[in-house]
Amino acid sequence: VQIGIFVAVSLVTLIATRPFVKRFTGLKYSPTNADRFIGEKGIVTQEIDNLHESGAVRIKGMEWTARSFEGSIIPKGATVKVQKIEGVKLIVEKAE
C-alpha cells in the first residue's frame, strides 16, 4: 500500500509541477541585431572558399567573415545573398 501511495503522489507531483519547471528551463529564442542581415545582399571583398576557410563580405558598411552555402568558390566582387548566420560567419549564396 505504501509503495502504491508513493508512486501515485510522485506522479501527481510531477504532472502538477511540470508547467512551472518548463517555464524556467525552456530555451527561448531572442533575436539579435545581426538577424537583420538575413536575406540582404552584399559584395564579396575576399574570395569565399570553404576548403581554405577564407572569405569576407561587405554588407551595409560592415565587413563579415563568410562561407558559401553550397560549398562552391565565390570570386571577389560577386554579389551574394545571406542565407543564415552561424556564430560570427555569414553563410551566403550567389545572388541571381
PDB file of N, CA, C and O in Angstrom, residues 15-57:
ATOM      1  N   ILE A  15       3.341  15.778 -12.559  1.00  0.00           N
ATOM      2  CA  ILE A  15       2.400  16.359 -13.511  1.00  0.00           C
ATOM      3  C   ILE A  15       2.045  17.798 -13.124  1.00  0.00           C
ATOM      4  O   ILE A  15       1.959  18.687 -13.968  1.00  0.00           O
ATOM      5  N   ALA A  16       1.875  18.051 -11.841  1.00  0.00           N
ATOM      6  CA  ALA A  16       1.479  19.390 -11.377  1.00  0.00           C
ATOM      7  C   ALA A  16       2.605  20.410 -11.509  1.00  0.00           C
ATOM      8  O   ALA A  16       2.359  21.586 -11.778  1.00  0.00           O
ATOM      9  N   THR A  17       3.853  19.995 -11.333  1.00  0.00           N
ATOM     10  CA  THR A  17       4.970  20.952 -11.354  1.00  0.00           C
ATOM     11  C   THR A  17       5.618  21.084 -12.731  1.00  0.00           C
ATOM     12  O   THR A  17       6.425  21.981 -12.938  1.00  0.00           O
ATOM     13  N   ARG A  18       5.271  20.221 -13.664  1.00  0.00           N
ATOM     14  CA  ARG A  18       5.893  20.264 -14.989  1.00  0.00           C
ATOM     15  C   ARG A  18       5.761  21.622 -15.689  1.00  0.00           C
ATOM     16  O   ARG A  18       6.757  22.152 -16.187  1.00  0.00           O
ATOM     17  N   PRO A  19       4.582  22.240 -15.762  1.00  0.00           N
ATOM     18  CA  PRO A  19       4.490  23.546 -16.427  1.00  0.00           C
ATOM     19  C   PRO A  19       5.367  24.620 -15.761  1.00  0.00           C
ATOM     20  O   PRO A  19       5.974  25.446 -16.432  1.00  0.00           O
ATOM     21  N   PHE A  20       5.430  24.596 -14.441  1.00  0.00           N
ATOM     22  CA  PHE A  20       6.239  25.569 -13.705  1.00  0.00           C
ATOM     23  C   PHE A  20       7.721  25.390 -14.034  1.00  0.00           C
ATOM     24  O   PHE A  20       8.439  26.356 -14.327  1.00  0.00           O
ATOM     25  N   VAL A  21       8.193  24.162 -14.019  1.00  0.00           N
ATOM     26  CA  VAL A  21       9.602  23.869 -14.308  1.00  0.00           C
ATOM     27  C   VAL A  21       9.917  24.169 -15.774  1.00  0.00           C
ATOM     28  O   VAL A  21      10.966  24.721 -16.094  1.00  0.00           O
ATOM     29  N   LYS A  22       9.004  23.837 -16.665  1.00  0.00           N
ATOM     30  CA  LYS A  22       9.223  24.060 -18.093  1.00  0.00           C
ATOM     31  C   LYS A  22       9.373  25.545 -18.411  1.00  0.00           C
ATOM     32  O   LYS A  22      10.162  25.927 -19.273  1.00  0.00           O
ATOM     33  N   ARG A  23       8.650  26.387 -17.706  1.00  0.00           N
ATOM     34  CA  ARG A  23       8.723  27.831 -17.937  1.00  0.00           C
ATOM     35  C   ARG A  23      10.124  28.366 -17.626  1.00  0.00           C
ATOM     36  O   ARG A  23      10.626  29.255 -18.295  1.00  0.00           O
ATOM     37  N   PHE A  24      10.776  27.821 -16.614  1.00  0.00           N
ATOM     38  CA  PHE A  24      12.088  28.319 -16.216  1.00  0.00           C
ATOM     39  C   PHE A  24      13.248  27.636 -16.922  1.00  0.00           C
ATOM     40  O   PHE A  24      14.341  28.183 -16.992  1.00  0.00           O
ATOM     41  N   THR A  25      13.033  26.447 -17.448  1.00  0.00           N
ATOM     42  CA  THR A  25      14.133  25.734 -18.097  1.00  0.00           C
ATOM     43  C   THR A  25      14.054  25.778 -19.615  1.00  0.00           C
ATOM     44  O   THR A  25      15.000  25.380 -20.278  1.00  0.00           O
ATOM     45  N   GLY A  26      12.962  26.244 -20.166  1.00  0.00           N
ATOM     46  CA  GLY A  26      12.801  26.274 -21.621  1.00  0.00           C
ATOM     47  C   GLY A  26      13.714  27.301 -22.263  1.00  0.00           C
ATOM     48  O   GLY A  26      13.910  28.399 -21.754  1.00  0.00           O
ATOM     49  N   LEU A  27      14.313  26.913 -23.380  1.00  0.00           N
ATOM     50  CA  LEU A  27      15.152  27.836 -24.126  1.00  0.00           C
ATOM     51  C   LEU A  27      14.270  28.722 -24.979  1.00  0.00           C
ATOM     52  O   LEU A  27      13.382  28.241 -25.677  1.00  0.00           O
ATOM     53  N   LYS A  28      14.529  29.997 -24.931  1.00  0.00           N
ATOM     54  CA  LYS A  28      13.749  30.936 -25.713  1.00  0.00           C
ATOM     55  C   LYS A  28      14.654  31.602 -26.734  1.00  0.00           C
ATOM     56  O   LYS A  28      15.796  31.916 -26.461  1.00  0.00           O
ATOM     57  N   TYR A  29      14.115  31.816 -27.921  1.00  0.00           N
ATOM     58  CA  TYR A  29      14.854  32.487 -28.982  1.00  0.00           C
ATOM     59  C   TYR A  29      14.750  33.986 -28.768  1.00  0.00           C
ATOM     60  O   TYR A  29      13.658  34.523 -28.601  1.00  0.00           O
ATOM     61  N   SER A  30      15.883  34.634 -28.734  1.00  0.00           N
ATOM     62  CA  SER A  30      15.871  36.087 -28.635  1.00  0.00           C
ATOM     63  C   SER A  30      16.630  36.653 -29.834  1.00  0.00           C
ATOM     64  O   SER A  30      17.821  36.407 -30.000  1.00  0.00           O
ATOM     65  N   PRO A  31      15.917  37.353 -30.701  1.00  0.00           N
ATOM     66  CA  PRO A  31      16.559  37.878 -31.905  1.00  0.00           C
ATOM     67  C   PRO A  31      17.640  38.908 -31.571  1.00  0.00           C
ATOM     68  O   PRO A  31      17.554  39.622 -30.581  1.00  0.00           O
ATOM     69  N   THR A  32      18.648  38.948 -32.431  1.00  0.00           N
ATOM     70  CA  THR A  32      19.736  39.904 -32.255  1.00  0.00           C
ATOM     71  C   THR A  32      19.727  40.880 -33.421  1.00  0.00           C
ATOM     72  O   THR A  32      19.015  40.687 -34.396  1.00  0.00           O
ATOM     73  N   ASN A  33      20.538  41.900 -33.317  1.00  0.00           N
ATOM     74  CA  ASN A  33      20.640  42.860 -34.410  1.00  0.00           C
ATOM     75  C   ASN A  33      21.224  42.229 -35.665  1.00  0.00           C
ATOM     76  O   ASN A  33      20.966  42.685 -36.777  1.00  0.00           O
ATOM     77  N   ALA A  34      22.012  41.184 -35.513  1.00  0.00           N
ATOM     78  CA  ALA A  34      22.626  40.530 -36.668  1.00  0.00           C
ATOM     79  C   ALA A  34      21.584  39.856 -37.549  1.00  0.00           C
ATOM     80  O   ALA A  34      21.800  39.673 -38.743  1.00  0.00           O
ATOM     81  N   ASP A  35      20.420  39.488 -36.983  1.00  0.00           N
ATOM     82  CA  ASP A  35      19.373  38.837 -37.768  1.00  0.00           C
ATOM     83  C   ASP A  35      18.880  39.706 -38.914  1.00  0.00           C
ATOM     84  O   ASP A  35      18.329  39.201 -39.884  1.00  0.00           O
ATOM     85  N   ARG A  36      19.067  40.993 -38.822  1.00  0.00           N
ATOM     86  CA  ARG A  36      18.586  41.880 -39.881  1.00  0.00           C
ATOM     87  C   ARG A  36      19.353  41.686 -41.188  1.00  0.00           C
ATOM     88  O   ARG A  36      18.915  42.136 -42.239  1.00  0.00           O
ATOM     89  N   PHE A  37      20.503  41.004 -41.147  1.00  0.00           N
ATOM     90  CA  PHE A  37      21.301  40.771 -42.350  1.00  0.00           C
ATOM     91  C   PHE A  37      20.795  39.586 -43.170  1.00  0.00           C
ATOM     92  O   PHE A  37      21.137  39.454 -44.338  1.00  0.00           O
ATOM     93  N   ILE A  38      19.996  38.706 -42.588  1.00  0.00           N
ATOM     94  CA  ILE A  38      19.493  37.545 -43.315  1.00  0.00           C
ATOM     95  C   ILE A  38      18.581  38.015 -44.445  1.00  0.00           C
ATOM     96  O   ILE A  38      17.667  38.800 -44.239  1.00  0.00           O
ATOM     97  N   GLY A  39      18.890  37.560 -45.651  1.00  0.00           N
ATOM     98  CA  GLY A  39      18.136  37.962 -46.832  1.00  0.00           C
ATOM     99  C   GLY A  39      18.707  39.174 -47.542  1.00  0.00           C
ATOM    100  O   GLY A  39      18.297  39.505 -48.653  1.00  0.00           O
ATOM    101  N   GLU A  40      19.665  39.858 -46.923  1.00  0.00           N
ATOM    102  CA  GLU A  40      20.288  41.039 -47.529  1.00  0.00           C
ATOM    103  C   GLU A  40      21.344  40.630 -48.554  1.00  0.00           C
ATOM    104  O   GLU A  40      21.879  39.535 -48.509  1.00  0.00           O
ATOM    105  N   LYS A  41      21.658  41.541 -49.457  1.00  0.00           N
ATOM    106  CA  LYS A  41      22.690  41.308 -50.462  1.00  0.00           C
ATOM    107  C   LYS A  41      23.942  42.093 -50.103  1.00  0.00           C
ATOM    108  O   LYS A  41      23.860  43.168 -49.512  1.00  0.00           O
ATOM    109  N   GLY A  42      25.089  41.531 -50.463  1.00  0.00           N
ATOM    110  CA  GLY A  42      26.362  42.178 -50.194  1.00  0.00           C
ATOM    111  C   GLY A  42      27.370  41.857 -51.281  1.00  0.00           C
ATOM    112  O   GLY A  42      27.088  41.092 -52.206  1.00  0.00           O
ATOM    113  N   ILE A  43      28.555  42.447 -51.153  1.00  0.00           N
ATOM    114  CA  ILE A  43      29.628  42.273 -52.131  1.00  0.00           C
ATOM    115  C   ILE A  43      30.771  41.492 -51.476  1.00  0.00           C
ATOM    116  O   ILE A  43      31.182  41.796 -50.355  1.00  0.00           O
ATOM    117  N   VAL A  44      31.283  40.512 -52.206  1.00  0.00           N
ATOM    118  CA  VAL A  44      32.414  39.717 -51.717  1.00  0.00           C
ATOM    119  C   VAL A  44      33.678  40.562 -51.788  1.00  0.00           C
ATOM    120  O   VAL A  44      34.019  41.080 -52.846  1.00  0.00           O
ATOM    121  N   THR A  45      34.367  40.731 -50.665  1.00  0.00           N
ATOM    122  CA  THR A  45      35.606  41.512 -50.625  1.00  0.00           C
ATOM    123  C   THR A  45      36.844  40.626 -50.597  1.00  0.00           C
ATOM    124  O   THR A  45      37.951  41.088 -50.846  1.00  0.00           O
ATOM    125  N   GLN A  46      36.661  39.360 -50.256  1.00  0.00           N
ATOM    126  CA  GLN A  46      37.743  38.372 -50.294  1.00  0.00           C
ATOM    127  C   GLN A  46      37.118  37.073 -50.785  1.00  0.00           C
ATOM    128  O   GLN A  46      36.062  36.672 -50.299  1.00  0.00           O
ATOM    129  N   GLU A  47      37.741  36.423 -51.765  1.00  0.00           N
ATOM    130  CA  GLU A  47      37.176  35.197 -52.342  1.00  0.00           C
ATOM    131  C   GLU A  47      36.733  34.227 -51.252  1.00  0.00           C
ATOM    132  O   GLU A  47      37.459  33.963 -50.299  1.00  0.00           O
ATOM    133  N   ILE A  48      35.523  33.692 -51.419  1.00  0.00           N
ATOM    134  CA  ILE A  48      34.968  32.752 -50.438  1.00  0.00           C
ATOM    135  C   ILE A  48      35.307  31.336 -50.882  1.00  0.00           C
ATOM    136  O   ILE A  48      34.940  30.900 -51.968  1.00  0.00           O
ATOM    137  N   ASP A  49      36.054  30.639 -50.023  1.00  0.00           N
ATOM    138  CA  ASP A  49      36.469  29.260 -50.291  1.00  0.00           C
ATOM    139  C   ASP A  49      36.368  28.482 -48.984  1.00  0.00           C
ATOM    140  O   ASP A  49      37.186  28.651 -48.081  1.00  0.00           O
ATOM    141  N   ASN A  50      35.358  27.635 -48.863  1.00  0.00           N
ATOM    142  CA  ASN A  50      35.147  26.875 -47.631  1.00  0.00           C
ATOM    143  C   ASN A  50      36.303  25.931 -47.327  1.00  0.00           C
ATOM    144  O   ASN A  50      36.638  25.721 -46.161  1.00  0.00           O
ATOM    145  N   LEU A  51      36.914  25.363 -48.360  1.00  0.00           N
ATOM    146  CA  LEU A  51      38.009  24.417 -48.172  1.00  0.00           C
ATOM    147  C   LEU A  51      39.200  25.078 -47.472  1.00  0.00           C
ATOM    148  O   LEU A  51      39.822  24.490 -46.599  1.00  0.00           O
ATOM    149  N   HIS A  52      39.504  26.316 -47.858  1.00  0.00           N
ATOM    150  CA  HIS A  52      40.626  27.046 -47.255  1.00  0.00           C
ATOM    151  C   HIS A  52      40.172  27.956 -46.110  1.00  0.00           C
ATOM    152  O   HIS A  52      40.978  28.722 -45.577  1.00  0.00           O
ATOM    153  N   GLU A  53      38.900  27.881 -45.761  1.00  0.00           N
ATOM    154  CA  GLU A  53      38.329  28.687 -44.671  1.00  0.00           C
ATOM    155  C   GLU A  53      38.642  30.168 -44.836  1.00  0.00           C
ATOM    156  O   GLU A  53      39.116  30.833 -43.918  1.00  0.00           O
ATOM    157  N   SER A  54      38.371  30.679 -46.023  1.00  0.00           N
ATOM    158  CA  SER A  54      38.605  32.095 -46.284  1.00  0.00           C
ATOM    159  C   SER A  54      37.373  32.709 -46.918  1.00  0.00           C
ATOM    160  O   SER A  54      36.545  32.007 -47.506  1.00  0.00           O
ATOM    161  N   GLY A  55      37.255  34.008 -46.776  1.00  0.00           N
ATOM    162  CA  GLY A  55      36.164  34.726 -47.421  1.00  0.00           C
ATOM    163  C   GLY A  55      35.637  35.837 -46.546  1.00  0.00           C
ATOM    164  O   GLY A  55      35.620  35.720 -45.318  1.00  0.00           O
ATOM    165  N   ALA A  56      35.240  36.933 -47.199  1.00  0.00           N
ATOM    166  CA  ALA A  56      34.679  38.072 -46.484  1.00  0.00           C
ATOM    167  C   ALA A  56      33.662  38.765 -47.380  1.00  0.00           C
ATOM    168  O   ALA A  56      33.770  38.752 -48.598  1.00  0.00           O
ATOM    169  N   VAL A  57      32.670  39.364 -46.730  1.00  0.00           N
ATOM    170  CA  VAL A  57      31.591  40.057 -47.430  1.00  0.00           C
ATOM    171  C   VAL A  57      31.355  41.392 -46.750  1.00  0.00           C
ATOM    172  O   VAL A  57      31.444  41.505 -45.524  1.00  0.00           O
TER     173      VAL A  57
END
